[in-house]
JSON list of C-alpha atoms in Angstrom, two decimals:
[
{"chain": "A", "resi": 1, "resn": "UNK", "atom": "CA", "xyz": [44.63, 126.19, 51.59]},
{"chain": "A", "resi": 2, "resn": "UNK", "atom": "CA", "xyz": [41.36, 125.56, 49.78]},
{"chain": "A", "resi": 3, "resn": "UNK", "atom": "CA", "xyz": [42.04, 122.55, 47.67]},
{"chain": "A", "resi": 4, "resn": "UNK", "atom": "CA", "xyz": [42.47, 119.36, 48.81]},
{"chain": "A", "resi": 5, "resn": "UNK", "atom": "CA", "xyz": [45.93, 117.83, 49.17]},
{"chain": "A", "resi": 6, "resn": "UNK", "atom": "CA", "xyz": [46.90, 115.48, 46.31]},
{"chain": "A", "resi": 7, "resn": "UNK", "atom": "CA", "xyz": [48.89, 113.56, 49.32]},
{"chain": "A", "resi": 8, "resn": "UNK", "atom": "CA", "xyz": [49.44, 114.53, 52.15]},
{"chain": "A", "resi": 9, "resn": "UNK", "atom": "CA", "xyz": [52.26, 112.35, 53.19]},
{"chain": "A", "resi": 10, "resn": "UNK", "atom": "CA", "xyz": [54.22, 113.94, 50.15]},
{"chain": "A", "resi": 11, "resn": "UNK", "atom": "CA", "xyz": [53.39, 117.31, 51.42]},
{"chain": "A", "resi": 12, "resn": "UNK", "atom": "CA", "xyz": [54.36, 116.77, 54.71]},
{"chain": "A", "resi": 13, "resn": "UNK", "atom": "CA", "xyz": [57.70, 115.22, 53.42]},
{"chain": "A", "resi": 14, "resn": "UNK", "atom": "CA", "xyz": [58.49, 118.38, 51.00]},
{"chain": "A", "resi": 15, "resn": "UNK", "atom": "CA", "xyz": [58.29, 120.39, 54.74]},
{"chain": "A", "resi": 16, "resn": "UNK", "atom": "CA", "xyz": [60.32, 118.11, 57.03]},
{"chain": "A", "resi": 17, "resn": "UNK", "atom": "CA", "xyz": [62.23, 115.28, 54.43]},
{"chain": "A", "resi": 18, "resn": "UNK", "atom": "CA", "xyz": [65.83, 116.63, 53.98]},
{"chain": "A", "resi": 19, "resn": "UNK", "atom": "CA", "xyz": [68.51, 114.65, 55.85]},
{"chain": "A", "resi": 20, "resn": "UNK", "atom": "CA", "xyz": [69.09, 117.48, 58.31]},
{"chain": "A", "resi": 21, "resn": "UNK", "atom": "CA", "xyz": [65.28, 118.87, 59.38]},
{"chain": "A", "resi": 22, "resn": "UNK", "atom": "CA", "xyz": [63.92, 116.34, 61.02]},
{"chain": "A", "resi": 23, "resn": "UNK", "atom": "CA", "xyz": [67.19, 116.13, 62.92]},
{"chain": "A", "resi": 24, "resn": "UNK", "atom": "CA", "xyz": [67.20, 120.05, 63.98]},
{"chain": "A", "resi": 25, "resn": "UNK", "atom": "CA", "xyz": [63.52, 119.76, 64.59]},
{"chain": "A", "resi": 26, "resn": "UNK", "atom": "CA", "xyz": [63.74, 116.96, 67.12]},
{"chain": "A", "resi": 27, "resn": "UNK", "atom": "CA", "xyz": [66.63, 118.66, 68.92]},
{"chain": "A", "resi": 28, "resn": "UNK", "atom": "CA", "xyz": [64.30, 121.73, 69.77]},
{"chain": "A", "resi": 29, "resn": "UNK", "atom": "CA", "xyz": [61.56, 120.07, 71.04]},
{"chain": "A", "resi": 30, "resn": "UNK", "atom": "CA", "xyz": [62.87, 120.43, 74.62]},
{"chain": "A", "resi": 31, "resn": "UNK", "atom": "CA", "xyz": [63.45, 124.14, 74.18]},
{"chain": "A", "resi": 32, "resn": "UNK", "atom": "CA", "xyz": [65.25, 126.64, 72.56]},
{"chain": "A", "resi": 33, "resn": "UNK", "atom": "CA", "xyz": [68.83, 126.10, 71.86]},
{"chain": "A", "resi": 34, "resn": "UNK", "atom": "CA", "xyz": [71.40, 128.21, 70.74]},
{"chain": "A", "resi": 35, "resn": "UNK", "atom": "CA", "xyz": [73.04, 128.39, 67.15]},
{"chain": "A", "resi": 36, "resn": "UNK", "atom": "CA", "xyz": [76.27, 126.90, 67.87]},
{"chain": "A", "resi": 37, "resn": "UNK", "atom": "CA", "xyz": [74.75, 124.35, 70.69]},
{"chain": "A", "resi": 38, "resn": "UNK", "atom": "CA", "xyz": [72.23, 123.34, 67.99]},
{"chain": "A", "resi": 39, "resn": "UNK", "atom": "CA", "xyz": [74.59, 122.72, 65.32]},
{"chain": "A", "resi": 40, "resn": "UNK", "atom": "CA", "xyz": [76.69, 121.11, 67.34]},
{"chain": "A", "resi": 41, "resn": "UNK", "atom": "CA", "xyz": [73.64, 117.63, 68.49]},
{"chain": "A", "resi": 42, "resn": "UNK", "atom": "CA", "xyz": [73.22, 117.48, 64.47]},
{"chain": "A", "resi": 43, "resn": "UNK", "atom": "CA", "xyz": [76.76, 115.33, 63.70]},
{"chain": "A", "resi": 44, "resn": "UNK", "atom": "CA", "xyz": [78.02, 116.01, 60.46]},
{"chain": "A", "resi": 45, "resn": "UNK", "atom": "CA", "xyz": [75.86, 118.77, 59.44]},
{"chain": "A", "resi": 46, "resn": "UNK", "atom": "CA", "xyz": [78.08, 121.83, 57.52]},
{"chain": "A", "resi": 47, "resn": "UNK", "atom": "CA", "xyz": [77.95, 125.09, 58.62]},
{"chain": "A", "resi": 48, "resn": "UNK", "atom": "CA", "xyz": [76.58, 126.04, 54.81]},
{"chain": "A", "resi": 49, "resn": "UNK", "atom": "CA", "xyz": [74.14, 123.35, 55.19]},
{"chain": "A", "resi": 50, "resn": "UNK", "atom": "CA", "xyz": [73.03, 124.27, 58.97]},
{"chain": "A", "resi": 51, "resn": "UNK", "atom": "CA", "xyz": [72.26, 127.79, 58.29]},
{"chain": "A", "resi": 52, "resn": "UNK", "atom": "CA", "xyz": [70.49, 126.51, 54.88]},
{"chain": "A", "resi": 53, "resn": "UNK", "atom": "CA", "xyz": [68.43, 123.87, 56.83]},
{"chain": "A", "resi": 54, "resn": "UNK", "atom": "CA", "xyz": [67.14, 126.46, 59.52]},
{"chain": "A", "resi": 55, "resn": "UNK", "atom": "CA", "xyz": [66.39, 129.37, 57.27]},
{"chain": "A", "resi": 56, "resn": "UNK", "atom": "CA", "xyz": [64.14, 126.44, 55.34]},
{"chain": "A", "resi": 57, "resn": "UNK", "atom": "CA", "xyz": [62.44, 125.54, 58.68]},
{"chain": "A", "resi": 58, "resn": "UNK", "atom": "CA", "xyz": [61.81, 129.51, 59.34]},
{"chain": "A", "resi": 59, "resn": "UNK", "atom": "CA", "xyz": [60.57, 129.90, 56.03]},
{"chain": "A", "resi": 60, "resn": "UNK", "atom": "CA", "xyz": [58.09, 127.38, 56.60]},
{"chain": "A", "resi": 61, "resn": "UNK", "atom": "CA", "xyz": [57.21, 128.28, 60.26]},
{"chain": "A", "resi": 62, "resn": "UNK", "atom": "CA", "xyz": [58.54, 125.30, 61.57]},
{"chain": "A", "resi": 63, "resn": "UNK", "atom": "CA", "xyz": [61.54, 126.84, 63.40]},
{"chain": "A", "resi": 64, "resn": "UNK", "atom": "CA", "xyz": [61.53, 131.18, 64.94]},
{"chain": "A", "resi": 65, "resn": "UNK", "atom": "CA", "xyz": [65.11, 132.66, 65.19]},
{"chain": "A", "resi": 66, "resn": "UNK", "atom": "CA", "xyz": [66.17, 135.42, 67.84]},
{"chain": "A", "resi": 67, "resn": "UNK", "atom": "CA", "xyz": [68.54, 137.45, 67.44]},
{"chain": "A", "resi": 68, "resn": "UNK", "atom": "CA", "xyz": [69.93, 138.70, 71.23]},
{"chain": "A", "resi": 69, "resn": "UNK", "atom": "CA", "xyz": [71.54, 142.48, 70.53]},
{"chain": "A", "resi": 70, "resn": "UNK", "atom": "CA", "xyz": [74.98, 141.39, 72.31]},
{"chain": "A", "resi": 71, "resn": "UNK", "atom": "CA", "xyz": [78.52, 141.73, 71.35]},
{"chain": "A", "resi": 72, "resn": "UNK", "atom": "CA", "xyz": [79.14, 138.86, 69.66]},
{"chain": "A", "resi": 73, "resn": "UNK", "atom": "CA", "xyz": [75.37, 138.25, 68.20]},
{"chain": "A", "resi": 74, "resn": "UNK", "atom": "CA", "xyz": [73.97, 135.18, 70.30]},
{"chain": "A", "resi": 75, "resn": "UNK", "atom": "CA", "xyz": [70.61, 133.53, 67.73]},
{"chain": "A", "resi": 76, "resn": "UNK", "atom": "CA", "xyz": [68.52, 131.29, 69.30]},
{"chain": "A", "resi": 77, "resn": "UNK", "atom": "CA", "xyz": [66.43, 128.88, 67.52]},
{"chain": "A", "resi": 78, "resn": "UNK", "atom": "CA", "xyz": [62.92, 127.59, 69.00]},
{"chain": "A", "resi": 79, "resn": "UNK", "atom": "CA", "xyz": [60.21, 125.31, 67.38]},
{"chain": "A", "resi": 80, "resn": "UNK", "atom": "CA", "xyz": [56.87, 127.30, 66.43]},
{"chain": "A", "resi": 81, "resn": "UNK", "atom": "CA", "xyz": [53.50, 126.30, 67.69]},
{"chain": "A", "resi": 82, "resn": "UNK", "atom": "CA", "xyz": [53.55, 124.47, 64.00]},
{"chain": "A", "resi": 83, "resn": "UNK", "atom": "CA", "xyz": [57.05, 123.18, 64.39]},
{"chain": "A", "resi": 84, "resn": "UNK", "atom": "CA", "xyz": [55.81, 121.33, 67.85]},
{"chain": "A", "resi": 85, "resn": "UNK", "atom": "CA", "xyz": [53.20, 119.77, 66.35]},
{"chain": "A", "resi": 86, "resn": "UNK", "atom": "CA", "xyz": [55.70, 117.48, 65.03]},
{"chain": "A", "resi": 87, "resn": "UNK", "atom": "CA", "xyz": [56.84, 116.68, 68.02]},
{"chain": "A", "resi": 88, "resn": "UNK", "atom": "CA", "xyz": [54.79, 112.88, 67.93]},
{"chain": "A", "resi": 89, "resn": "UNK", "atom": "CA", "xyz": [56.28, 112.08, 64.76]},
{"chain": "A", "resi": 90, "resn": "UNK", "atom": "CA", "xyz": [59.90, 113.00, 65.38]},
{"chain": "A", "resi": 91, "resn": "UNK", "atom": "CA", "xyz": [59.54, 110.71, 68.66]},
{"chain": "A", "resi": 92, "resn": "UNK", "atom": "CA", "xyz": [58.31, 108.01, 66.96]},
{"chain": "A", "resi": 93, "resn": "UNK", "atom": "CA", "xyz": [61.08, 108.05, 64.51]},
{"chain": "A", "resi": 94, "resn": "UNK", "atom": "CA", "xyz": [63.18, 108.43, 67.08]},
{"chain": "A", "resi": 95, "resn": "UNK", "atom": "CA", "xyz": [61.76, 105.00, 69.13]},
{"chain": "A", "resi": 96, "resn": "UNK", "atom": "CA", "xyz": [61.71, 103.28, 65.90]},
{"chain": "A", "resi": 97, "resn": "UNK", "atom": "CA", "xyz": [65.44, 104.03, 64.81]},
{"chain": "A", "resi": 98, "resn": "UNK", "atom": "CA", "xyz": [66.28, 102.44, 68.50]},
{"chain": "A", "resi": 99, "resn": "UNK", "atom": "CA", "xyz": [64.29, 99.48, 68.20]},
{"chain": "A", "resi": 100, "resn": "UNK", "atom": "CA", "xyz": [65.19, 98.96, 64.88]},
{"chain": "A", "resi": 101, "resn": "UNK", "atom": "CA", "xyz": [68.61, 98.95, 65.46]},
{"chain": "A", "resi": 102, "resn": "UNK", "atom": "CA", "xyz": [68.48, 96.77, 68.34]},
{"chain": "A", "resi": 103, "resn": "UNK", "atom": "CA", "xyz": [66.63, 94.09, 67.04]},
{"chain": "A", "resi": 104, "resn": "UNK", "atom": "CA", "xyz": [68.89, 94.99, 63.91]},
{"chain": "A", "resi": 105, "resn": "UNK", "atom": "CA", "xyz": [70.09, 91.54, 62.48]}
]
């Protein structure tokens, strides 16, 4: 990207601001999880709007997906070297949320 971004916060927020991705980002960081296990630490999430979320985060080369050639089809989702370098920001969020809701009043 040769220009200059306009803002940068807005930018970063078009890749990772939906509801769900920061949630399915921060639940990789530790590893690679499988589909179901995956879906299952975001509460709430759809099964329209997991697949939706995580083919967003591939598309953007936040998130890879592997396919294992097994009967029935095991997919594995992992962060990409890009998707990790979130991983300060999603833990901050994450401290903040408890603090904030702690000192909540």
């Amino acid at each position: 990207m040769s220009d200059k971004i306009a803002c940068p916060l807005n930018y970063t927020m078009n890749l990772i601001g939906t509801k769900w991705k920061p949630l399915v980002l921060f639940h990789l960081i530790e590893g690679a999880l499988r589909s179901g296990v995956l879906q299952k630490k975001v509460p709430g999430i759809s099964n329209k709007m997991f697949t939706q979320t995580v083919r967003e985060l591939e598309k953007d080369g936040l998130v890879t997906r592997k396919v294992f050639p097994v009967v029935p089809p095991r997919v594995e989702y992992s962060l990409t070297k890009r998707g990790a370098s979130l991983e300060a920001i999603l833990r901050s969020l994450d401290t903040w949320g408890e603090e904030d809701f702690q000192n909540e009043f």
